[in-house]
Tab-separated table of C-alpha atoms in Angstrom:
chain	number	residue	atom	x	y	z
A	1	MET	CA	0.000	0.000	0.000
A	2	SER	CA	1.132	3.540	-0.730
A	3	PRO	CA	2.138	5.764	2.204
A	4	GLU	CA	0.440	9.107	2.811
A	5	THR	CA	3.706	11.049	2.664
A	6	SER	CA	7.065	10.575	0.964
A	7	ILE	CA	10.029	12.528	2.324
A	8	VAL	CA	12.673	13.075	-0.363
A	9	VAL	CA	16.194	14.120	0.635
A	10	PRO	CA	18.939	14.733	-1.963
A	11	VAL	CA	22.442	14.185	-0.584
A	12	TYR	CA	25.911	14.776	-1.980
A	13	ASN	CA	29.005	14.253	0.172
A	14	GLU	CA	27.030	14.479	3.416
A	15	GLU	CA	29.009	11.882	5.383
A	16	GLY	CA	28.248	12.425	9.059
A	17	ALA	CA	24.994	14.289	8.405
A	18	ALA	CA	22.830	11.948	6.320
A	19	ALA	CA	22.405	9.144	8.877
A	20	ALA	CA	21.634	11.534	11.721
A	21	LEU	CA	19.102	13.340	9.519
A	22	ALA	CA	17.380	10.065	8.609
A	23	ARG	CA	16.985	9.220	12.298
A	24	GLU	CA	15.524	12.669	12.969
A	25	ILE	CA	13.029	12.272	10.127
A	26	ALA	CA	11.957	8.898	11.516
A	27	ALA	CA	11.393	10.477	14.934
A	28	ALA	CA	9.461	13.426	13.467
A	29	PHE	CA	7.111	11.152	11.502
A	30	ASP	CA	6.779	8.457	14.156
A	31	GLY	CA	3.221	7.121	14.194
A	32	ARG	CA	2.476	8.416	10.683
A	33	ASP	CA	2.157	6.607	7.375
A	34	TYR	CA	5.313	7.644	5.506
A	35	GLU	CA	8.414	6.622	3.599
A	36	MET	CA	11.692	8.482	3.293
A	37	ILE	CA	13.796	8.407	0.166
A	38	PHE	CA	17.414	9.528	0.265
A	39	VAL	CA	18.859	10.138	-3.187
A	40	ASN	CA	22.631	9.901	-3.202
A	41	ASP	CA	23.912	12.117	-6.030
A	42	ALA	CA	27.107	10.093	-6.684
A	43	SER	CA	28.814	11.138	-3.450
A	44	ARG	CA	32.559	10.596	-3.269
A	45	ASP	CA	32.633	10.029	0.500
A	46	ALA	CA	30.965	7.455	2.782
A	47	THR	CA	27.436	8.914	2.470
A	48	LEU	CA	26.050	5.949	0.543
A	49	ALA	CA	27.665	3.363	2.838
A	50	GLU	CA	26.256	5.096	5.926
A	51	LEU	CA	22.745	5.145	4.474
A	52	GLU	CA	22.895	1.516	3.347
A	53	ALA	CA	23.988	0.462	6.844
A	54	LEU	CA	21.008	2.324	8.305
A	55	LYS	CA	18.318	0.447	6.338
A	56	ALA	CA	18.113	-2.388	8.860
A	57	GLU	CA	17.491	0.116	11.658
A	58	LEU	CA	15.000	2.237	9.688
A	59	PRO	CA	12.743	-0.027	7.598
A	60	ARG	CA	10.927	2.962	6.037
A	61	LEU	CA	14.195	4.230	4.542
A	62	ARG	CA	14.746	3.809	0.803
A	63	VAL	CA	18.107	4.679	-0.743
A	64	LEU	CA	18.562	5.546	-4.423
A	65	THR	CA	21.911	6.426	-5.926
A	66	HIS	CA	22.895	8.196	-9.125
A	67	LYS	CA	25.657	6.694	-11.239
A	68	SER	CA	26.901	10.215	-12.055
A	69	ASN	CA	26.544	13.505	-10.221
A	70	ALA	CA	23.542	15.349	-11.687
A	71	GLY	CA	22.755	18.123	-9.198
A	72	GLN	CA	20.143	18.807	-6.551
A	73	SER	CA	17.170	19.335	-8.862
A	74	ARG	CA	17.745	16.036	-10.664
A	75	ALA	CA	18.145	14.237	-7.329
A	76	VAL	CA	14.849	15.703	-6.129
A	77	ARG	CA	13.152	14.625	-9.362
A	78	THR	CA	14.599	11.118	-9.064
A	79	GLY	CA	13.139	10.891	-5.572
A	80	VAL	CA	9.733	12.233	-6.593
A	81	LEU	CA	9.523	9.789	-9.524
A	82	ALA	CA	10.222	6.919	-7.114
A	83	ALA	CA	7.886	8.240	-4.390
A	84	ARG	CA	4.749	6.250	-3.633
A	85	GLY	CA	2.943	8.892	-1.577
A	86	PRO	CA	0.645	11.592	-3.019
A	87	ILE	CA	2.272	14.219	-0.769
A	88	VAL	CA	6.019	14.785	-1.101
A	89	VAL	CA	8.111	16.671	1.434
A	90	THR	CA	11.622	17.711	0.420
A	91	MET	CA	14.431	18.902	2.658
A	92	ASP	CA	18.121	19.593	2.267
A	93	GLY	CA	20.550	16.821	3.131
A	94	ASP	CA	22.873	18.987	5.224
A	95	GLY	CA	20.615	18.877	8.292
A	96	GLN	CA	19.932	22.625	8.383
A	97	ASN	CA	16.191	22.059	7.859
A	98	PRO	CA	14.778	20.784	11.199
A	99	PRO	CA	12.801	17.599	10.425
A	100	ALA	CA	10.387	18.491	13.230
A	101	ASP	CA	8.918	21.168	10.918
A	102	ALA	CA	8.263	18.740	8.060
A	103	PRO	CA	5.002	17.206	9.393
A	104	LYS	CA	3.598	20.721	9.852
A	105	LEU	CA	4.011	21.495	6.148
A	106	ALA	CA	2.585	18.116	5.133
A	107	ASP	CA	-0.456	18.636	7.368
A	108	ALA	CA	-0.979	22.175	6.046
A	109	LEU	CA	-1.022	20.866	2.474
A	110	LYS	CA	-3.365	17.974	3.294
A	111	ALA	CA	-5.796	20.414	4.927
A	112	ALA	CA	-5.642	22.876	2.019
A	113	PRO	CA	-8.072	22.814	-0.929
A	114	GLY	CA	-6.994	20.912	-4.027
A	115	GLU	CA	-5.958	24.028	-5.940
A	116	VAL	CA	-3.134	24.556	-3.407
A	117	ALA	CA	-0.278	22.422	-4.726
A	118	LEU	CA	2.638	23.594	-2.591
A	119	VAL	CA	3.314	24.767	0.958
A	120	GLY	CA	6.833	26.143	1.130
A	121	GLY	CA	9.009	26.695	4.172
A	122	ARG	CA	10.183	30.194	5.023
A	123	ARG	CA	13.298	30.272	7.215
A	124	ALA	CA	12.342	32.559	10.104
A	125	LYS	CA	15.832	32.845	11.617
A	126	ARG	CA	18.337	31.730	9.009
A	127	GLN	CA	21.584	30.403	10.497
A	128	ASP	CA	24.007	31.259	7.689
A	129	SER	CA	26.765	33.806	7.206
A	130	ALA	CA	25.842	37.470	6.799
A	131	ALA	CA	27.130	37.416	3.210
A	132	LYS	CA	24.961	34.441	2.298
A	133	ARG	CA	21.881	35.958	3.974
A	134	TYR	CA	22.386	39.273	2.168
A	135	ALA	CA	22.879	37.613	-1.221
A	136	SER	CA	19.788	35.485	-0.673
A	137	ARG	CA	17.670	38.489	0.339
A	138	TRP	CA	18.806	40.399	-2.739
A	139	ALA	CA	18.168	37.485	-5.115
A	140	ASN	CA	14.804	36.663	-3.547
A	141	GLY	CA	13.674	40.265	-3.932
A	142	ILE	CA	14.551	40.395	-7.639
A	143	ARG	CA	13.022	36.982	-8.358
A	144	LYS	CA	9.814	37.762	-6.466
A	145	LYS	CA	9.374	41.064	-8.298
A	146	LEU	CA	9.975	39.590	-11.756
A	147	LEU	CA	8.058	36.326	-11.310
A	148	ASN	CA	5.410	37.417	-8.798
A	149	ASP	CA	5.715	33.978	-7.187
A	150	GLN	CA	4.736	35.170	-3.665
A	151	ALA	CA	7.870	33.545	-2.216
A	152	ASP	CA	10.116	35.386	0.232
A	153	ASP	CA	12.503	32.426	0.564
A	154	THR	CA	12.375	30.075	-2.396
A	155	GLY	CA	15.825	28.728	-1.486
A	156	CYS	CA	14.452	26.952	1.584
A	157	GLY	CA	14.736	23.227	0.858
A	158	LEU	CA	11.823	22.322	3.132
A	159	LYS	CA	8.698	22.143	0.957
A	160	ALA	CA	5.559	20.025	0.738
A	161	PHE	CA	3.829	19.555	-2.611
A	162	ARG	CA	1.438	17.266	-4.431
A	163	ARG	CA	3.387	14.675	-6.400
A	164	GLU	CA	1.024	14.737	-9.385
A	165	SER	CA	1.382	18.527	-9.642
A	166	PHE	CA	5.184	18.381	-9.527
A	167	LEU	CA	5.266	15.853	-12.367
A	168	LEU	CA	3.451	18.333	-14.624
A	169	LEU	CA	6.265	20.879	-14.301
A	170	PRO	CA	9.024	21.322	-16.912
A	171	TYR	CA	12.333	19.948	-15.678
A	172	PHE	CA	15.594	21.920	-15.848
A	173	ASP	CA	18.675	22.159	-13.672
A	174	HIS	CA	18.080	24.313	-10.561
A	175	MET	CA	14.305	24.086	-11.005
A	176	HIS	CA	13.954	23.367	-7.260
A	177	ARG	CA	14.462	27.094	-6.642
A	178	TYR	CA	11.539	28.016	-8.876
A	179	LEU	CA	8.864	25.576	-7.727
A	180	PRO	CA	6.414	28.287	-6.525
A	181	ALA	CA	6.582	30.143	-9.868
A	182	LEU	CA	6.273	26.917	-11.850
A	183	MET	CA	3.276	25.771	-9.789
A	184	ILE	CA	1.542	29.114	-10.288
A	185	ARG	CA	2.262	28.849	-14.028
A	186	GLU	CA	0.260	25.609	-14.072
A	187	GLY	CA	-2.696	27.350	-12.417
A	188	TYR	CA	-2.096	26.160	-8.857
A	189	GLN	CA	-1.945	28.189	-5.662
A	190	VAL	CA	0.990	28.204	-3.216
A	191	ARG	CA	1.249	28.971	0.476
A	192	PHE	CA	4.109	29.449	2.922
A	193	GLU	CA	4.825	28.665	6.578
A	194	ASP	CA	7.628	29.812	8.875
A	195	VAL	CA	10.112	27.039	9.686
A	196	GLY	CA	13.304	26.795	11.696
A	197	HIS	CA	16.862	26.714	10.419
A	198	ARG	CA	20.062	25.384	11.966
A	199	PRO	CA	23.772	25.988	11.453
A	200	ARG	CA	25.623	23.447	9.328
A	201	THR	CA	27.661	21.210	11.653
A	202	THR	CA	29.264	18.826	9.138
A	203	GLY	CA	30.614	19.026	5.603
A	204	ALA	CA	30.621	22.114	3.423
A	205	SER	CA	28.077	23.969	1.305
A	206	LYS	CA	27.920	22.926	-2.348
A	207	TYR	CA	27.016	26.464	-3.466
A	208	THR	CA	28.809	29.811	-3.550
A	209	ASN	CA	27.317	33.282	-3.946
A	210	LEU	CA	29.140	33.757	-7.272
A	211	GLY	CA	28.042	30.365	-8.579
A	212	ARG	CA	24.423	31.005	-7.658
A	213	LEU	CA	24.515	34.459	-9.233
A	214	TRP	CA	25.809	33.079	-12.551
A	215	ALA	CA	23.116	30.400	-12.698
A	216	ALA	CA	20.375	32.736	-11.486
A	217	PHE	CA	20.563	35.064	-14.497
A	218	SER	CA	19.969	32.335	-17.079
A	219	ASP	CA	17.468	30.446	-14.903
A	220	LEU	CA	15.421	33.557	-14.168
A	221	ALA	CA	15.292	34.492	-17.847
A	222	GLY	CA	14.226	30.959	-18.702
A	223	VAL	CA	11.413	30.895	-16.147
A	224	MET	CA	10.215	34.304	-17.324
A	225	TRP	CA	10.074	32.896	-20.858
A	226	LEU	CA	8.149	29.838	-19.661
A	227	ARG	CA	5.624	32.088	-17.931
A	228	SER	CA	5.211	34.219	-21.053
A	229	ARG	CA	4.439	31.119	-23.134
A	230	ALA	CA	1.915	29.603	-20.729
A	231	ARG	CA	-1.743	29.327	-21.745
A	232	ASN	CA	-4.034	28.019	-19.020
A	233	PRO	CA	-7.348	26.450	-20.148
A	234	GLY	CA	-8.869	26.800	-16.687
A	235	GLY	CA	-9.408	23.065	-16.411
A	236	ALA	CA	-10.876	20.392	-18.660
A	237	VAL	CA	-14.240	18.624	-18.563
A	238	GLU	CA	-15.022	15.357	-20.291
A	239	VAL	CA	-18.282	15.493	-22.261
């Protein structure tokens, strides 16, 4: 039988963080009908070995692994394609998203009307460097103004969405940062909830401000083009 909720976590070189995060997710969803899917994006450290060793302890844990590194968005998509639940919750693999907040987003989406396809997390007290917080605030402001996606913090990895809605979206690298805009493009509504945020205690960030800025220009232009080419029929009725 399919679970109610699938938690999808992309991981890349998160040795020391992935196993602890999986245990936290299991504790947060204890007593619920769920599965968790960790997608190893061809890590070069012991991430995969740690997750495989954990499967006996956590029977709801599924581990998928890419043969080649393909990036966070592809890892999320791999997890969603494999998910068996109608509600998918994503979170970053570095442990900065507190798993305790994940059930709240899933419950908010389940209680929402069908036209709401996504409930995104909004980091209330972000625990990152001042430079990273400033760059994120600047980028979020530009993106929100140009795309009108209602999102103050689209970079937050903690999101809950309807699996069937996600699978209607066009795939491209870094699409995980544009999920609110892409959902709205398909005619859905999006909502947001405040969530916690923690300092990174293991490993290193896979992104830099300069790298994000370079990708953001082309991605933003692409999403603006996608929005300009959208034609929504307002639904379809079989006659």
